[in-house]
mmCIF file of C-alpha atoms and ligand atoms in Angstrom:
data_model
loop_
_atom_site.group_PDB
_atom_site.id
_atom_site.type_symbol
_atom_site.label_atom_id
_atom_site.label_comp_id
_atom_site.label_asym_id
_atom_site.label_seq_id
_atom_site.Cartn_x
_atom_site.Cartn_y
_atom_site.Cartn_z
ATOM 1 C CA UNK B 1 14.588 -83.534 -28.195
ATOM 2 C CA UNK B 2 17.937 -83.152 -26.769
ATOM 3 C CA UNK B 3 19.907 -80.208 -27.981
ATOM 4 C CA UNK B 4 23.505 -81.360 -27.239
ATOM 5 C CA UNK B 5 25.634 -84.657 -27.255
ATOM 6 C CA UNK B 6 26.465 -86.605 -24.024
ATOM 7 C CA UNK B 7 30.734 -86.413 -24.562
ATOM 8 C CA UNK B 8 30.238 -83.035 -25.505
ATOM 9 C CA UNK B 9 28.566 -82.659 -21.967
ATOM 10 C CA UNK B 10 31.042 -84.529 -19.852
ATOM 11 C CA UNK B 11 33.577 -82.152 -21.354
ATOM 12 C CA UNK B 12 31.540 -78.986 -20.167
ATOM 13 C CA UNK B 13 30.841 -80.475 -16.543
ATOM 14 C CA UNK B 14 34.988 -80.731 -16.249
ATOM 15 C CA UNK B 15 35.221 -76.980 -17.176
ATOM 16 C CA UNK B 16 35.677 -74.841 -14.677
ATOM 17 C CA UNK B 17 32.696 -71.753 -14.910
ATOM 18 C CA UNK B 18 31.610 -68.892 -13.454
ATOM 19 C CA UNK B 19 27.810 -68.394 -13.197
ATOM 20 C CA UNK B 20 26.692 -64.487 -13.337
ATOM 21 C CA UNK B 21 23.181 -64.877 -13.851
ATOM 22 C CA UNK B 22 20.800 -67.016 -12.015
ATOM 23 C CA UNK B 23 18.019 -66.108 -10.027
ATOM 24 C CA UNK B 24 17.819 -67.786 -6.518
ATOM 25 C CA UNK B 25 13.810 -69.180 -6.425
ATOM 26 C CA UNK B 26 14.594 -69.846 -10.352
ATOM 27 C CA UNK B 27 16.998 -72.631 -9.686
ATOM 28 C CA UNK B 28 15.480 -74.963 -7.317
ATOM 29 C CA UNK B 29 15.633 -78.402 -7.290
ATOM 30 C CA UNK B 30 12.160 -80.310 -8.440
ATOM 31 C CA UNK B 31 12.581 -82.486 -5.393
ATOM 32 C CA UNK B 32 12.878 -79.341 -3.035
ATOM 33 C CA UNK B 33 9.614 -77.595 -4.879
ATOM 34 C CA UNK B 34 7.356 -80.628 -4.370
ATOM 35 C CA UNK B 35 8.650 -80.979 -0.872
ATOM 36 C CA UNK B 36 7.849 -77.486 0.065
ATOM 37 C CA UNK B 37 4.768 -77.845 -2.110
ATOM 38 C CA UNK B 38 3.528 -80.853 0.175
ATOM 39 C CA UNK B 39 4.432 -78.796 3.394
ATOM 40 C CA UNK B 40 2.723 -75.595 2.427
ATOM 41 C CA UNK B 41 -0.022 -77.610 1.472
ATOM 42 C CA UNK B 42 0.282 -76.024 -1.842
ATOM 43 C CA UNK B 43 -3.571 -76.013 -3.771
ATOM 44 C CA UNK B 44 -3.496 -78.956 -6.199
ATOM 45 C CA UNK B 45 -4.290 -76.739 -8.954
ATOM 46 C CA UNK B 46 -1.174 -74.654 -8.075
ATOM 47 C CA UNK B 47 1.048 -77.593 -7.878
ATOM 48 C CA UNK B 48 0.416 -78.810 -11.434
ATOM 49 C CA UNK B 49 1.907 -75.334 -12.713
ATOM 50 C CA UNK B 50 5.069 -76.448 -11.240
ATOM 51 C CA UNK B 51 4.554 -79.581 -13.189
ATOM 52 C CA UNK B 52 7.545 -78.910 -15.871
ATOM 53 C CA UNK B 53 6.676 -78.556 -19.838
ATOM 54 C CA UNK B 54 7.660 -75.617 -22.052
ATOM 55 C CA UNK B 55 6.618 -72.305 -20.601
ATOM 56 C CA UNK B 56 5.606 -69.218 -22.045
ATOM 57 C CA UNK B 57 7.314 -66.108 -20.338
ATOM 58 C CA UNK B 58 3.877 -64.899 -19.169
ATOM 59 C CA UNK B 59 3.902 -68.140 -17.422
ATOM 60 C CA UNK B 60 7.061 -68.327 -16.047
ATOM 61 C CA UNK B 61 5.821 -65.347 -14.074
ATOM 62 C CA UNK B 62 2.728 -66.872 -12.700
ATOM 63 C CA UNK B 63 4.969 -69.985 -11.915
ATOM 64 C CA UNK B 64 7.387 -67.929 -9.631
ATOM 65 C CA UNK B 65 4.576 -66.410 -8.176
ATOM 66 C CA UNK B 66 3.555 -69.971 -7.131
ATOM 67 C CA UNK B 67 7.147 -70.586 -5.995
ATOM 68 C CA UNK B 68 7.210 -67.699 -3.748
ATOM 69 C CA UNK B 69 4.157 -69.120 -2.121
ATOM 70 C CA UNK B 70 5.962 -72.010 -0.836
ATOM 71 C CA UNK B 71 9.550 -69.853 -0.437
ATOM 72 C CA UNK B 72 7.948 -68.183 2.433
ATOM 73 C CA UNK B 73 10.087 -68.286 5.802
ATOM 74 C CA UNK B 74 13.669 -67.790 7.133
ATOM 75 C CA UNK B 75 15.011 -71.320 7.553
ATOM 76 C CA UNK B 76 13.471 -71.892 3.914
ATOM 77 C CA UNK B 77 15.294 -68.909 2.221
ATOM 78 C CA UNK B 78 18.562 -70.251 3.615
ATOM 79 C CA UNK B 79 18.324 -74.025 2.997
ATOM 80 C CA UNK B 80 17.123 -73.021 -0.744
ATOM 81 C CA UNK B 81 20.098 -70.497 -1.027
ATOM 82 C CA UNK B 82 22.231 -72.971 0.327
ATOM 83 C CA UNK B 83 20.858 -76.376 -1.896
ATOM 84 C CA UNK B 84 21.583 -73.760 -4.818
ATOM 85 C CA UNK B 85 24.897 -72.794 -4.016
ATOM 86 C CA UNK B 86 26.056 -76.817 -3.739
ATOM 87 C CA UNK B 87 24.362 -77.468 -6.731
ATOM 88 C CA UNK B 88 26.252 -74.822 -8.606
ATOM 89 C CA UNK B 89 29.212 -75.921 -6.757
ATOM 90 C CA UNK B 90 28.721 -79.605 -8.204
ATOM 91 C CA UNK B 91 28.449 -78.180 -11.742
ATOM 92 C CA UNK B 92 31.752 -77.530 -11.515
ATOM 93 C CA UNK B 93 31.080 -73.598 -11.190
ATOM 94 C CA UNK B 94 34.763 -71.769 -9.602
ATOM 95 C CA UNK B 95 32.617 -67.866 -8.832
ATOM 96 C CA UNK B 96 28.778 -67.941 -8.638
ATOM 97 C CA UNK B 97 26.686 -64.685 -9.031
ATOM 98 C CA UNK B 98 23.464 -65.191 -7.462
ATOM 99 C CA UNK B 99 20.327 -62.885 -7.662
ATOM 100 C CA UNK B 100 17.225 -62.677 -5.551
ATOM 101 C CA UNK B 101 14.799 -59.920 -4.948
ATOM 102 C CA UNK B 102 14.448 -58.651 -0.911
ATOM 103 C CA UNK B 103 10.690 -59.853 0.279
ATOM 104 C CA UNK B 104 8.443 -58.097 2.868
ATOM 105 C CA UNK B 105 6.465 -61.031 4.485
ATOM 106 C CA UNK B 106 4.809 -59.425 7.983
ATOM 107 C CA UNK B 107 2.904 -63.280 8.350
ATOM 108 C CA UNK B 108 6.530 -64.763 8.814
ATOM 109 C CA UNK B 109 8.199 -61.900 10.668
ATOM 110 C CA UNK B 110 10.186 -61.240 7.320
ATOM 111 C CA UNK B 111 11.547 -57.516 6.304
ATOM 112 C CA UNK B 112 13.715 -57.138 3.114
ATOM 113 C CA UNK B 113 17.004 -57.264 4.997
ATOM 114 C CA UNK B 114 15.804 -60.479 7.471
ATOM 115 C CA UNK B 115 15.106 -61.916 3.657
ATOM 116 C CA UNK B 116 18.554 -61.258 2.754
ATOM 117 C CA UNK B 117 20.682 -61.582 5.873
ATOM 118 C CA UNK B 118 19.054 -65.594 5.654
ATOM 119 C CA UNK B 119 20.154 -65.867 1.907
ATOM 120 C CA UNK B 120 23.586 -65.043 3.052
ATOM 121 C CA UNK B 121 23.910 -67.041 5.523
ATOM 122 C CA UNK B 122 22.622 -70.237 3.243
ATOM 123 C CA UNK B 123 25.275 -68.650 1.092
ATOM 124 C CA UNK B 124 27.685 -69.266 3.796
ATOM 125 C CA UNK B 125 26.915 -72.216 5.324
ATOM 126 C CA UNK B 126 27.059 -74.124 1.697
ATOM 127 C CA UNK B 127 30.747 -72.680 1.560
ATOM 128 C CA UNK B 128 31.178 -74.119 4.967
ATOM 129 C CA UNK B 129 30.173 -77.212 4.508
ATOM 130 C CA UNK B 130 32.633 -77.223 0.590
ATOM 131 C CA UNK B 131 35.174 -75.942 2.924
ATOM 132 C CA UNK B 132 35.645 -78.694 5.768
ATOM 133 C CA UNK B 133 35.245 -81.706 3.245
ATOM 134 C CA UNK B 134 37.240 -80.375 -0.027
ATOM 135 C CA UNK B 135 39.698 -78.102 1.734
ATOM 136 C CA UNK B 136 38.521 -75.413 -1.121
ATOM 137 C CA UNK B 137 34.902 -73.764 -1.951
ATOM 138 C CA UNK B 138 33.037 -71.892 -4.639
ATOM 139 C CA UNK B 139 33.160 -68.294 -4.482
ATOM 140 C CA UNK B 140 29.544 -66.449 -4.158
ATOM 141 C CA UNK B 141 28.912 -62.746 -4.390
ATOM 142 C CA UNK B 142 25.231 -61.724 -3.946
ATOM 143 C CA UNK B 143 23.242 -59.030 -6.307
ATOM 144 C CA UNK B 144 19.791 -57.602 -5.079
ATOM 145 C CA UNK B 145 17.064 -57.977 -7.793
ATOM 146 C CA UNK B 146 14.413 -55.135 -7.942
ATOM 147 C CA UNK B 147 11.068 -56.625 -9.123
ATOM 148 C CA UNK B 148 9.539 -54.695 -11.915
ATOM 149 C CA UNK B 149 5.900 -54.589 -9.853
ATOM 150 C CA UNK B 150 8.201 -52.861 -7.177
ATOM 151 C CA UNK B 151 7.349 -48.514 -6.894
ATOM 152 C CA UNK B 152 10.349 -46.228 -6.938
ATOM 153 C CA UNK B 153 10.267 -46.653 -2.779
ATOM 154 C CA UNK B 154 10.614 -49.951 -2.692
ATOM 155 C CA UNK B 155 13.800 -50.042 -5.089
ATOM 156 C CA UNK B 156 15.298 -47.385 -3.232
ATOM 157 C CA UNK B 157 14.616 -49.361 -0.135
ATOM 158 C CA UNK B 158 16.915 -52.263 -1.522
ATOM 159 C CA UNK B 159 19.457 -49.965 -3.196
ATOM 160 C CA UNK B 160 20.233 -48.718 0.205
ATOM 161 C CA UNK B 161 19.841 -52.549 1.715
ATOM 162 C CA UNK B 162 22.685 -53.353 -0.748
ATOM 163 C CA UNK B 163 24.928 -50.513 -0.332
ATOM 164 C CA UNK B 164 24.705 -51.557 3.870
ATOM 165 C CA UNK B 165 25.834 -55.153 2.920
ATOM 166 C CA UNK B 166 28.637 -54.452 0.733
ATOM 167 C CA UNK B 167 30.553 -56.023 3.102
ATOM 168 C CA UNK B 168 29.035 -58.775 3.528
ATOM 169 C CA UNK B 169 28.809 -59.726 -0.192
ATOM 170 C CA UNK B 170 26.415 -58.375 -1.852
ATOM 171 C CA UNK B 171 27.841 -56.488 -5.169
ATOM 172 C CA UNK B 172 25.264 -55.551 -7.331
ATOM 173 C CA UNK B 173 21.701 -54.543 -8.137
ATOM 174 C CA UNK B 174 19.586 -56.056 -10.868
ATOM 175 C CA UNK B 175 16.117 -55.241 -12.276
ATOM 176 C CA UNK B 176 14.269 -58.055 -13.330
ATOM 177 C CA UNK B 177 10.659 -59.392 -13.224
ATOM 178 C CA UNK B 178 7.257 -59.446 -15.842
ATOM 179 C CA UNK B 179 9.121 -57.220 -18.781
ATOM 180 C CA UNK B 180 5.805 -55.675 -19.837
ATOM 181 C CA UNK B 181 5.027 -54.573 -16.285
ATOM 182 C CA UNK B 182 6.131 -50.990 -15.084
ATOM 183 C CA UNK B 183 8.129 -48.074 -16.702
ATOM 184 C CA UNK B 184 11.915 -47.626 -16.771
ATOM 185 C CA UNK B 185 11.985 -44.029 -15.247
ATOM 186 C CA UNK B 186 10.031 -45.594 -11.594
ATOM 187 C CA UNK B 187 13.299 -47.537 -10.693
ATOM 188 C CA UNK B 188 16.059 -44.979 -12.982
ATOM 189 C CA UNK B 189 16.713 -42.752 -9.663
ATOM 190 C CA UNK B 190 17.199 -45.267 -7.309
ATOM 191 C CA UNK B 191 19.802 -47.166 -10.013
ATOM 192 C CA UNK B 192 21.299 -43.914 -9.795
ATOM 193 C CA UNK B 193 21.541 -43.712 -6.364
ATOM 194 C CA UNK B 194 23.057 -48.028 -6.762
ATOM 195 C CA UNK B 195 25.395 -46.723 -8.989
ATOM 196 C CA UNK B 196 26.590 -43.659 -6.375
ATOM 197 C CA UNK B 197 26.941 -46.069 -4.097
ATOM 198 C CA UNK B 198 29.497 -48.206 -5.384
ATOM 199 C CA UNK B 199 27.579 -51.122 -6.362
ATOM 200 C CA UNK B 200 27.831 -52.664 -9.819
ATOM 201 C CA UNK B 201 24.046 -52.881 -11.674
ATOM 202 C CA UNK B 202 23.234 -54.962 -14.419
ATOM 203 C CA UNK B 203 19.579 -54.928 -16.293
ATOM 204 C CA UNK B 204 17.036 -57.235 -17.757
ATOM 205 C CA UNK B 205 16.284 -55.280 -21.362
ATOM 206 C CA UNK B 206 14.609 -56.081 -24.370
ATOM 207 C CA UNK B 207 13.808 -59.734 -23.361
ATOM 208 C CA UNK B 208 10.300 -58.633 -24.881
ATOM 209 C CA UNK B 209 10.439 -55.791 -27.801
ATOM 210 C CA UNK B 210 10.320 -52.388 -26.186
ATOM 211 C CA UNK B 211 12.743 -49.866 -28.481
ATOM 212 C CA UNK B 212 12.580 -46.990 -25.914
ATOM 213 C CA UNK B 213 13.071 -48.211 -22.553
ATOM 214 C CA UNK B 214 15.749 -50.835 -23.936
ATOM 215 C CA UNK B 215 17.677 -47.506 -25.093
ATOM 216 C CA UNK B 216 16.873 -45.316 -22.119
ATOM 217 C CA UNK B 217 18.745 -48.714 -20.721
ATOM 218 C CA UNK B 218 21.535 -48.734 -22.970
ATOM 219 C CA UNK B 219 22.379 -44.530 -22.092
ATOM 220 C CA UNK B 220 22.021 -45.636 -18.787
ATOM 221 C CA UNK B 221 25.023 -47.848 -19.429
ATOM 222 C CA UNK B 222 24.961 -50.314 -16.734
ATOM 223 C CA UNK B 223 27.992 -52.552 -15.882
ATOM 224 C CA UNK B 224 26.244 -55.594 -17.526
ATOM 225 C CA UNK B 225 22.991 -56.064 -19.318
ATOM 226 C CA UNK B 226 20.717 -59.411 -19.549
ATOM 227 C CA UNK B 227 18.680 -61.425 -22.451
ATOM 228 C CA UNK B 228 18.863 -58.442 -25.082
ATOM 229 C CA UNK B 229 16.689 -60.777 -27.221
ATOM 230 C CA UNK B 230 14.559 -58.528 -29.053
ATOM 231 C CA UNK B 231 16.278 -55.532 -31.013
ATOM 232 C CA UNK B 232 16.145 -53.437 -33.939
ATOM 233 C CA UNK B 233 19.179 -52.885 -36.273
ATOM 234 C CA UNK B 234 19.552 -49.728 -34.482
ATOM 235 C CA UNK B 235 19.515 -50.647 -31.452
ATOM 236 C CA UNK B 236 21.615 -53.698 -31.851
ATOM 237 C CA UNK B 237 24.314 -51.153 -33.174
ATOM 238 C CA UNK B 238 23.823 -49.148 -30.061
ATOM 239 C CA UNK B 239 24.589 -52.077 -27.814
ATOM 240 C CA UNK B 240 27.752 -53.033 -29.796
ATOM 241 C CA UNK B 241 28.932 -49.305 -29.602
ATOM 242 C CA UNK B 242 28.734 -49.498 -25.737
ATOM 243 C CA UNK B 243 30.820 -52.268 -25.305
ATOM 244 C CA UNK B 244 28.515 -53.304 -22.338
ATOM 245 C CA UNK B 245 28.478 -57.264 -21.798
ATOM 246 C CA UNK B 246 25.766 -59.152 -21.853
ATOM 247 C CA UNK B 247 24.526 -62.340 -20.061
ATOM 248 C CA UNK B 248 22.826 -64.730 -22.573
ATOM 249 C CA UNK B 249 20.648 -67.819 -21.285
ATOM 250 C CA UNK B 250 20.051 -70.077 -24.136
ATOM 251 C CA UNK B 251 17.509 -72.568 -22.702
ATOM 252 C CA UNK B 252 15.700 -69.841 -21.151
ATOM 253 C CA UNK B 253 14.880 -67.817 -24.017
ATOM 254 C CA UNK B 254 14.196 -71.005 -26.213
ATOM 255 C CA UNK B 255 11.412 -72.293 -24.019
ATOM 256 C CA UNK B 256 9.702 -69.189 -23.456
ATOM 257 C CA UNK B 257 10.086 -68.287 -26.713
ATOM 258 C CA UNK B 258 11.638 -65.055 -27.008
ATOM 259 C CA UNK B 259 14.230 -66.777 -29.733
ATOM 260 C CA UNK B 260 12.877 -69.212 -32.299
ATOM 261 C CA UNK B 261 16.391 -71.843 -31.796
ATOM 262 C CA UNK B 262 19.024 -72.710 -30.559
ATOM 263 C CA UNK B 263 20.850 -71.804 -33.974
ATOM 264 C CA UNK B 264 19.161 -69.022 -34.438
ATOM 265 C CA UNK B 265 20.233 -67.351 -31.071
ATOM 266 C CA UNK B 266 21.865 -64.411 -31.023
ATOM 267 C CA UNK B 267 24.621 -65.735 -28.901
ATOM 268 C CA UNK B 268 26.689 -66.094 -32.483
ATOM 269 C CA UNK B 269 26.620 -62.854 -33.952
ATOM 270 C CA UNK B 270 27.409 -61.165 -30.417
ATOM 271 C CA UNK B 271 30.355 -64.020 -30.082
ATOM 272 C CA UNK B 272 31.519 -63.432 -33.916
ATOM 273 C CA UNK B 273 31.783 -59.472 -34.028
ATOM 274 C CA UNK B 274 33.966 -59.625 -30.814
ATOM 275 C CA UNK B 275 31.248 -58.391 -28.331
ATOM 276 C CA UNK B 276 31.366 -59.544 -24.892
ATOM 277 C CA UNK B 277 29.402 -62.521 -24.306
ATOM 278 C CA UNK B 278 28.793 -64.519 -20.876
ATOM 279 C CA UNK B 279 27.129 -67.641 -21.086
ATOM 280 C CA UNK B 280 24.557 -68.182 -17.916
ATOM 281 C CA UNK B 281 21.504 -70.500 -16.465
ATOM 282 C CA UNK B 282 18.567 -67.596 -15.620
ATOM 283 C CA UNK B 283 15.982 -70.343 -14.020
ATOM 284 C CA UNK B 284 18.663 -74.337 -13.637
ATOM 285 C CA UNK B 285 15.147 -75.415 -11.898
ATOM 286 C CA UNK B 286 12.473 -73.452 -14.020
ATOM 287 C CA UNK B 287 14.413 -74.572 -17.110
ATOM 288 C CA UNK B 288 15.779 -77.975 -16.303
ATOM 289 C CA UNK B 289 19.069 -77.152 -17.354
ATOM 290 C CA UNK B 290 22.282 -76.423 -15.921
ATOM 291 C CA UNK B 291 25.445 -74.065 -16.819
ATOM 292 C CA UNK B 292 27.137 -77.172 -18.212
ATOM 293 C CA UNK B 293 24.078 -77.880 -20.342
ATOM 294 C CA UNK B 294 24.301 -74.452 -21.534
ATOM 295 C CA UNK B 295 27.905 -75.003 -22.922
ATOM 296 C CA UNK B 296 26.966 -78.585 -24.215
ATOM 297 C CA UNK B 297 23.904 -76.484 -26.268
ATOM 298 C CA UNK B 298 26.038 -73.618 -27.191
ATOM 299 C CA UNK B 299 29.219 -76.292 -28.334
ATOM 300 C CA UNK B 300 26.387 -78.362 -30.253
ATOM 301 C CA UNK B 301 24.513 -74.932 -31.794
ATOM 302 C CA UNK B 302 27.237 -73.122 -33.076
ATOM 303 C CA UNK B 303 29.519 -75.876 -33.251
ATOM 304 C CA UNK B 304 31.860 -74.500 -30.599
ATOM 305 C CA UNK B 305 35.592 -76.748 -30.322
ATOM 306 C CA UNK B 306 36.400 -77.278 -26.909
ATOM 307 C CA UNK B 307 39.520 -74.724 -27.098
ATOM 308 C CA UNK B 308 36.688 -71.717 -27.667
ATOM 309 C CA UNK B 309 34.610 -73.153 -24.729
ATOM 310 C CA UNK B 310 37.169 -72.677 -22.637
ATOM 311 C CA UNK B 311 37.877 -68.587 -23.784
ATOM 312 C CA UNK B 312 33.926 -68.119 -23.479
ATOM 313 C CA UNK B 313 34.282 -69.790 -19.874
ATOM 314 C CA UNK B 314 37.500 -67.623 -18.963
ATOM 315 C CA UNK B 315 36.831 -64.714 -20.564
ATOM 316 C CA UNK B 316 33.134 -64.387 -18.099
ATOM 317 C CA UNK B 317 35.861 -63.830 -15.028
ATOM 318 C CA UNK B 318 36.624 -60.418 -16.849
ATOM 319 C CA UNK B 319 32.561 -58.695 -16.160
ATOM 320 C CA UNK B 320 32.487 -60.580 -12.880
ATOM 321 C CA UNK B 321 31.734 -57.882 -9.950
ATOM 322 C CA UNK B 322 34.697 -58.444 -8.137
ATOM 323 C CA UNK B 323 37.534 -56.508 -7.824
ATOM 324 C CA UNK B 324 40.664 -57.133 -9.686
ATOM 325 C CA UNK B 325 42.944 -58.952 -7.228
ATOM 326 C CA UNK B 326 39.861 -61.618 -6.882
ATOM 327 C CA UNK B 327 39.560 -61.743 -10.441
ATOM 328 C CA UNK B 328 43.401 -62.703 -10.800
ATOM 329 C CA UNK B 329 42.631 -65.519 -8.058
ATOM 330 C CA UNK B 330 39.843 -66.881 -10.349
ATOM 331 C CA UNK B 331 42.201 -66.988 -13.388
ATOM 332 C CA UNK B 332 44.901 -68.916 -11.534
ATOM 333 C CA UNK B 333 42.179 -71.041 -10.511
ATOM 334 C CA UNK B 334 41.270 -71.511 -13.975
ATOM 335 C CA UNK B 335 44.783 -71.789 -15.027
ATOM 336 C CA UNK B 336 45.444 -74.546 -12.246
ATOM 337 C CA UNK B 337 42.391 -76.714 -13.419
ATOM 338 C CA UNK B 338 43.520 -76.214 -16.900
ATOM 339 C CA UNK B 339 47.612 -78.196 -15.906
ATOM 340 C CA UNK B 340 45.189 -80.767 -14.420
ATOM 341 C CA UNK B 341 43.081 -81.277 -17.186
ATOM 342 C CA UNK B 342 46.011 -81.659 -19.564
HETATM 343 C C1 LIG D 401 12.871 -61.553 -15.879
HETATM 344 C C2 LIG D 401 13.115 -63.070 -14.176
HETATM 345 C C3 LIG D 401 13.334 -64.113 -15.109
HETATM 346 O O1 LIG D 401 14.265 -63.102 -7.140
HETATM 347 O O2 LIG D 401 12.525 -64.584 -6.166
HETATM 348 N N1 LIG D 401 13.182 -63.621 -12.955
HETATM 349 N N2 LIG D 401 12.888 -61.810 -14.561
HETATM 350 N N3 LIG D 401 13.054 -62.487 -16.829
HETATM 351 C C4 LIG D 401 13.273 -63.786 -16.493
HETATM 352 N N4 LIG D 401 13.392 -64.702 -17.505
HETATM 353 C C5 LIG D 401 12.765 -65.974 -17.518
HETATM 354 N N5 LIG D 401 13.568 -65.245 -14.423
HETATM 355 C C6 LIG D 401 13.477 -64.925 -13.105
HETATM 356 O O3 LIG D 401 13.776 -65.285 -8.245
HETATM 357 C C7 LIG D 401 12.636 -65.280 -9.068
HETATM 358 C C8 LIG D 401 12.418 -63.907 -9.667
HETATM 359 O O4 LIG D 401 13.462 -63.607 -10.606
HETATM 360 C C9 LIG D 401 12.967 -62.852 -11.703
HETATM 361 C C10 LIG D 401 11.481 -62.644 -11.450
HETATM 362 O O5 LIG D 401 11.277 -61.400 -10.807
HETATM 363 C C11 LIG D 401 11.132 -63.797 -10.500
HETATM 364 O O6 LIG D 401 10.003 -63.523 -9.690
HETATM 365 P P1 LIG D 401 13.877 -64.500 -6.844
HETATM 366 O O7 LIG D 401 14.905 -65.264 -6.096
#
């Protein structure tokens, strides 16, 4: 069943957005995976996970697992950061946030950094490329995921990768991964240490119910927090009292059924009391959707006009991780695309 309407879509792909939460070996393209999958010589019963249909989140996991087999070397990680980056670029998204988390692989030569440093460079070649033939490209800032499976040493390890590449655009740290693996206080003093080092950290929480570590999150106060799915009354008064925004992925949450529908999300009653809302893809490939598709659901769901579409896609440039003066460039950016839409 298709959960928006095709004008309603075309409208959303003209729109200029800003992306702020999408994973990197989430949002690959089908025809990438099965082309990796034939040249890793992927087992067949392996392959049919990948096969799309709704997905639990328990097997989500075991599907990125699978992914990762076939993400495996240098030239890989940058044509897949680079694919991603057009792709976003095509979907009409003006500032792109992109997450991945820093791989050891000794078989392939491959430290956490060597991971990175070829992300960033796929990063940078897709701007490359946007810039020679349109004269103008997306703008991409990179966050560091820690994996939940990861030991306090290993998220140190990429706290202090990402503090070394601030310069070279990497902005934040994120914790994501299987929510009911690991405990919040493993990775707490090495998001201290992110957070002492300048760099902006937003959280997975409560994307499966877990009362205390989602409020050891929330007086943790992060910059940004993600999914917030499953909360109490109390706690969902706690999170409005911070003021801390929060990245919502419809589609996501919907397949692997941490929200019941689309109506039902609680994208409205953040959006209605005021709270700061930023609509965003998680998993484009995992998912089959895209950041336009996520407007086009949202418009049809909550029955969105096309004037408050706009303020939700504007008002995301606000909890970016840049700093003000490349804010401002995004909103004349929006503000130009707006006169030529008109
Ligand atoms: C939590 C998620 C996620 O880092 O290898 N990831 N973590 N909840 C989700 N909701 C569905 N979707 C993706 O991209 C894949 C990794 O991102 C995290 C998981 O750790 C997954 O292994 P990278 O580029």
């Amino acid at each position: 069943m298709q959960h928006y309407c095709e004008e309603e879509l075309k409208f959303c792909q003209a729109l200029p957005k800003i992306e702020l939460h999408a994973h990197l070996n989430g949002s690959l393209r089908d025809a990438t995976i099965r082309k990796l999958a034939i040249k890793r010589q992927l087992d067949p019963s392996l392959t049919k996970l990948i096969e799309k249909g709704d997905r639990t989140l328990s097997e989500c996991f075991k599907l990125f697992d699978v992914i990762h087999q076939i993400t495996t070397d240098h030239e890989t990680i940058t044509g897949i950061a680079s694919e991603v980056v057009e792709d976003f670029a095509a979907d009409n998204v003006r500032y792109l946030e992109l997450r991945t988390t820093p791989k050891t692989r000794s078989e392939h030569g491959m430290t956490k950094r060597s991971y990175t440093e070829a992300v960033l460079k796929g990063m940078q070649e897709a701007q490359g490329r946007q810039r020679a033939s349109k004269g103008r490209s997306i703008a991409v800032r990179l966050l560091l995921s820690i994996d939940r499976r990861e030991d306090a040493a290993a998220a140190l390890e990429t706290v202090q990768l990402a503090a070394e590449l601030q310069s070279r655009g990497v902005v934040g740290i994120d914790l994501s991964g299987n929510p009911t693996l690991g405990q919040w206080s493993t990775w707490e003093p090495a998001l201290q240490e992110a957070r002492r080092q300048g760099l902006k950290i937003t959280l997975h929480a409560a994307e499966v119910y877990n009362p205390a570590e989602t409020e050891a999150m929330l007086h943790f106060r992060p910059d940004r927090l993600g999914h917030m799915c499953c909360l109490d009354e109390r706690l969902e008064a706690l999170h409005y009292s911070t003021g801390i925004p929060v990245e919502l992925c419809l589609s996501s949450n919907i397949i692997t059924e941490s929200v019941a529908s689309y109506p039902e999300h609680h994208f409205h009653p953040f959006y209605s009391a005021g709270h700061p809302v930023i609509l965003c893809t998680d998993d484009s490939g995992v998912f089959s959707t895209s950041l336009s598709k996520e407007f086009a659901i949202a418009a049809q769901a909550f029955q969105f006009s096309r004037l408050q579409l706009w303020q939700i896609s504007e008002a995301a440039i606000d909890h970016t991780f840049l700093n003000e003066e490349e804010k401002q460039d995004l909103r004349k950016e929006f503000e130009n695309a707006r006169l030529k839409l008109q």
